[in-house]
PDB file of C-alpha atoms in Angstrom:
ATOM      1  CA  UNK A 150      -6.626   7.827  41.554  1.00 61.00           C
ATOM      2  CA  UNK A 151     -10.083   9.049  40.583  1.00 80.00           C
ATOM      3  CA  UNK A 152     -13.141   6.930  39.794  1.00 86.00           C
ATOM      4  CA  UNK A 153     -12.826   7.298  36.015  1.00 85.00           C
ATOM      5  CA  UNK A 154      -9.233   6.085  36.069  1.00 87.00           C
ATOM      6  CA  UNK A 155     -10.212   3.088  38.196  1.00 90.00           C
ATOM      7  CA  UNK A 156     -13.231   2.242  36.011  1.00 92.00           C
ATOM      8  CA  UNK A 157     -11.339   2.486  32.728  1.00 91.00           C
ATOM      9  CA  UNK A 158      -8.642   0.109  33.908  1.00 92.00           C
ATOM     10  CA  UNK A 159     -11.192  -2.523  34.859  1.00 95.00           C
ATOM     11  CA  UNK A 160     -13.315  -1.942  31.749  1.00 95.00           C
ATOM     12  CA  UNK A 161     -10.371  -2.568  29.433  1.00 95.00           C
ATOM     13  CA  UNK A 162      -9.256  -5.625  31.404  1.00 96.00           C
ATOM     14  CA  UNK A 163     -12.794  -7.011  31.388  1.00 95.00           C
ATOM     15  CA  UNK A 164     -13.474  -6.375  27.708  1.00 95.00           C
ATOM     16  CA  UNK A 165     -10.081  -7.866  26.860  1.00 95.00           C
ATOM     17  CA  UNK A 166     -10.822 -11.030  28.843  1.00 96.00           C
ATOM     18  CA  UNK A 167     -14.271 -11.311  27.282  1.00 95.00           C
ATOM     19  CA  UNK A 168     -12.845 -10.771  23.796  1.00 94.00           C
ATOM     20  CA  UNK A 169     -10.105 -13.320  24.460  1.00 94.00           C
ATOM     21  CA  UNK A 170     -12.657 -15.947  25.504  1.00 96.00           C
ATOM     22  CA  UNK A 171     -14.727 -15.244  22.403  1.00 94.00           C
ATOM     23  CA  UNK A 172     -11.608 -15.455  20.219  1.00 94.00           C
ATOM     24  CA  UNK A 173     -10.707 -18.866  21.707  1.00 94.00           C
ATOM     25  CA  UNK A 174     -14.044 -20.174  20.467  1.00 95.00           C
ATOM     26  CA  UNK A 175     -14.370 -18.389  17.122  1.00 94.00           C
ATOM     27  CA  UNK A 176     -10.841 -18.381  15.660  1.00 93.00           C
ATOM     28  CA  UNK A 177     -10.680 -22.172  15.114  1.00 93.00           C
ATOM     29  CA  UNK A 178     -14.024 -22.024  13.295  1.00 95.00           C
ATOM     30  CA  UNK A 179     -12.827 -19.108  11.167  1.00 93.00           C
ATOM     31  CA  UNK A 180      -9.622 -20.970  10.300  1.00 93.00           C
ATOM     32  CA  UNK A 181     -11.611 -24.028   9.192  1.00 93.00           C
ATOM     33  CA  UNK A 182     -13.898 -21.883   7.051  1.00 93.00           C
ATOM     34  CA  UNK A 183     -10.926 -20.138   5.436  1.00 92.00           C
ATOM     35  CA  UNK A 184      -9.263 -23.482   4.705  1.00 92.00           C
ATOM     36  CA  UNK A 185     -12.470 -24.734   3.103  1.00 92.00           C
ATOM     37  CA  UNK A 186     -12.715 -21.604   0.960  1.00 90.00           C
ATOM     38  CA  UNK A 187      -9.055 -21.908  -0.037  1.00 90.00           C
ATOM     39  CA  UNK A 188      -9.533 -25.588  -0.979  1.00 90.00           C
ATOM     40  CA  UNK A 189     -11.867 -24.462  -3.782  1.00 89.00           C
ATOM     41  CA  UNK A 190      -8.916 -22.588  -5.254  1.00 87.00           C
ATOM     42  CA  UNK A 191      -6.541 -25.550  -5.067  1.00 85.00           C
ATOM     43  CA  UNK A 192      -4.748 -25.120  -1.725  1.00 84.00           C
ATOM     44  CA  UNK A 193      -6.240 -26.033   1.645  1.00 82.00           C
ATOM     45  CA  UNK A 194      -3.763 -23.971   3.679  1.00 87.00           C
ATOM     46  CA  UNK A 195      -4.085 -20.395   4.868  1.00 89.00           C
ATOM     47  CA  UNK A 196      -2.283 -17.718   2.905  1.00 88.00           C
ATOM     48  CA  UNK A 197       0.275 -15.434   4.530  1.00 92.00           C
ATOM     49  CA  UNK A 198      -2.173 -12.533   4.375  1.00 94.00           C
ATOM     50  CA  UNK A 199      -4.871 -14.559   6.131  1.00 93.00           C
ATOM     51  CA  UNK A 200      -2.389 -15.551   8.841  1.00 93.00           C
ATOM     52  CA  UNK A 201      -1.353 -11.941   9.413  1.00 95.00           C
ATOM     53  CA  UNK A 202      -4.973 -10.755   9.616  1.00 94.00           C
ATOM     54  CA  UNK A 203      -5.838 -13.500  12.124  1.00 93.00           C
ATOM     55  CA  UNK A 204      -2.807 -12.639  14.269  1.00 94.00           C
ATOM     56  CA  UNK A 205      -3.658  -8.925  14.246  1.00 93.00           C
ATOM     57  CA  UNK A 206      -7.293  -9.540  15.130  1.00 91.00           C
ATOM     58  CA  UNK A 207      -6.323 -11.995  17.868  1.00 92.00           C
ATOM     59  CA  UNK A 208      -3.915  -9.497  19.442  1.00 93.00           C
ATOM     60  CA  UNK A 209      -6.615  -6.881  20.146  1.00 94.00           C
ATOM     61  CA  UNK A 210      -7.915  -8.509  23.376  1.00 94.00           C
ATOM     62  CA  UNK A 211      -4.331  -8.943  24.581  1.00 95.00           C
ATOM     63  CA  UNK A 212      -3.638  -5.259  23.963  1.00 94.00           C
ATOM     64  CA  UNK A 213      -6.789  -4.326  25.893  1.00 95.00           C
ATOM     65  CA  UNK A 214      -5.755  -6.454  28.875  1.00 96.00           C
ATOM     66  CA  UNK A 215      -2.176  -5.150  28.913  1.00 96.00           C
ATOM     67  CA  UNK A 216      -3.360  -1.570  28.406  1.00 95.00           C
ATOM     68  CA  UNK A 217      -5.911  -1.885  31.204  1.00 94.00           C
ATOM     69  CA  UNK A 218      -3.322  -3.237  33.634  1.00 95.00           C
ATOM     70  CA  UNK A 219      -0.810  -0.540  32.715  1.00 94.00           C
ATOM     71  CA  UNK A 220      -3.502   2.137  32.967  1.00 93.00           C
ATOM     72  CA  UNK A 221      -4.464   0.904  36.414  1.00 91.00           C
ATOM     73  CA  UNK A 222      -0.780   1.029  37.432  1.00 92.00           C
ATOM     74  CA  UNK A 223      -0.515   4.570  35.936  1.00 89.00           C
ATOM     75  CA  UNK A 224       2.302   3.520  33.588  1.00 91.00           C
ATOM     76  CA  UNK A 225       3.335   5.829  30.736  1.00 89.00           C
ATOM     77  CA  UNK A 226       2.896   3.089  28.102  1.00 92.00           C
ATOM     78  CA  UNK A 227      -0.814   2.780  28.886  1.00 91.00           C
ATOM     79  CA  UNK A 228      -1.778   5.878  26.931  1.00 90.00           C
ATOM     80  CA  UNK A 229      -0.488   4.839  23.467  1.00 92.00           C
ATOM     81  CA  UNK A 230      -1.676   1.252  23.900  1.00 94.00           C
ATOM     82  CA  UNK A 231      -5.171   2.326  24.920  1.00 93.00           C
ATOM     83  CA  UNK A 232      -5.343   4.933  22.157  1.00 93.00           C
ATOM     84  CA  UNK A 233      -4.681   2.254  19.543  1.00 94.00           C
ATOM     85  CA  UNK A 234      -7.061  -0.179  21.218  1.00 95.00           C
ATOM     86  CA  UNK A 235      -9.775   2.482  21.489  1.00 94.00           C
ATOM     87  CA  UNK A 236      -9.417   3.330  17.801  1.00 94.00           C
ATOM     88  CA  UNK A 237     -10.001  -0.339  16.977  1.00 93.00           C
ATOM     89  CA  UNK A 238     -12.906  -0.502  19.444  1.00 93.00           C
ATOM     90  CA  UNK A 239     -14.629   2.347  17.585  1.00 92.00           C
ATOM     91  CA  UNK A 240     -15.574  -0.160  14.872  1.00 92.00           C
ATOM     92  CA  UNK A 241     -17.243  -2.644  17.246  1.00 87.00           C
ATOM     93  CA  UNK A 242     -20.633  -1.021  17.689  1.00 87.00           C
ATOM     94  CA  UNK A 243     -22.241  -0.424  20.251  1.00 91.00           C
ATOM     95  CA  UNK A 244     -20.208  -1.596  23.281  1.00 91.00           C
ATOM     96  CA  UNK A 245     -16.736  -1.023  21.867  1.00 91.00           C
ATOM     97  CA  UNK A 246     -17.744   2.384  20.556  1.00 94.00           C
ATOM     98  CA  UNK A 247     -19.062   3.404  23.967  1.00 94.00           C
ATOM     99  CA  UNK A 248     -15.841   2.266  25.665  1.00 94.00           C
ATOM    100  CA  UNK A 249     -13.715   4.094  23.101  1.00 94.00           C
ATOM    101  CA  UNK A 250     -15.713   7.309  23.432  1.00 94.00           C
ATOM    102  CA  UNK A 251     -15.468   7.073  27.238  1.00 93.00           C
ATOM    103  CA  UNK A 252     -11.694   6.648  27.023  1.00 93.00           C
ATOM    104  CA  UNK A 253     -11.335   9.514  24.535  1.00 93.00           C
ATOM    105  CA  UNK A 254     -13.444  11.769  26.778  1.00 92.00           C
ATOM    106  CA  UNK A 255     -11.333  10.810  29.782  1.00 90.00           C
ATOM    107  CA  UNK A 256      -8.027  11.224  27.955  1.00 88.00           C
ATOM    108  CA  UNK A 257      -8.664  14.448  26.059  1.00 87.00           C
ATOM    109  CA  UNK A 258     -11.258  16.316  28.116  1.00 84.00           C
ATOM    110  CA  UNK A 259     -11.395  15.141  31.719  1.00 75.00           C
ATOM    111  CA  UNK A 260      -7.622  15.012  32.295  1.00 71.00           C
ATOM    112  CA  UNK A 261      -7.135  18.430  30.703  1.00 72.00           C
ATOM    113  CA  UNK A 262      -9.765  19.926  33.018  1.00 72.00           C
ATOM    114  CA  UNK A 263      -8.091  18.303  36.030  1.00 69.00           C
ATOM    115  CA  UNK A 264      -4.714  19.735  35.017  1.00 68.00           C
ATOM    116  CA  UNK A 265      -6.258  23.192  34.629  1.00 67.00           C
ATOM    117  CA  UNK A 266      -7.848  22.955  38.091  1.00 67.00           C
ATOM    118  CA  UNK A 267      -4.509  21.968  39.626  1.00 59.00           C
ATOM    119  CA  UNK A 268      -2.849  24.904  37.856  1.00 57.00           C
ATOM    120  CA  UNK A 269      -5.503  27.333  39.157  1.00 50.00           C
ATOM    121  CA  UNK A 270      -5.157  26.012  42.711  1.00 49.00           C
ATOM    122  CA  UNK A 271      -1.377  26.420  42.605  1.00 48.00           C
ATOM    123  CA  UNK A 272      -1.696  30.053  41.532  1.00 44.00           C
ATOM    124  CA  UNK A 273      -4.366  30.984  44.062  1.00 47.00           C
ATOM    125  CA  UNK A 274      -2.724  29.468  47.134  1.00 46.00           C
TER     126      UNK A 274
END
């Protein structure tokens, strides 16, 4: 396991834990604000669309944690999970964007170069 692989696993676990802690604090406030806004239109409950959006947003830190653990364990499911999570992280400027760009560089450039070096070493020895 190289340093980039090790770092990325811990970065995704850490950012997922941080995001989860932030979500524990902010989601109840967001729900109360949405209920207040909806009460102006006659119903003080959340709509189905609002519930789905809150669930999707709340699942992003969980995906980052699971993806980071699977990446650290070198599991095959880590790649698609971290690709989706990195695409979402692109919109959270500047830290999420930096993490996403680092993962994309690692996934599409660094690993390809490592595979090419292994292929060259096999042919020359």
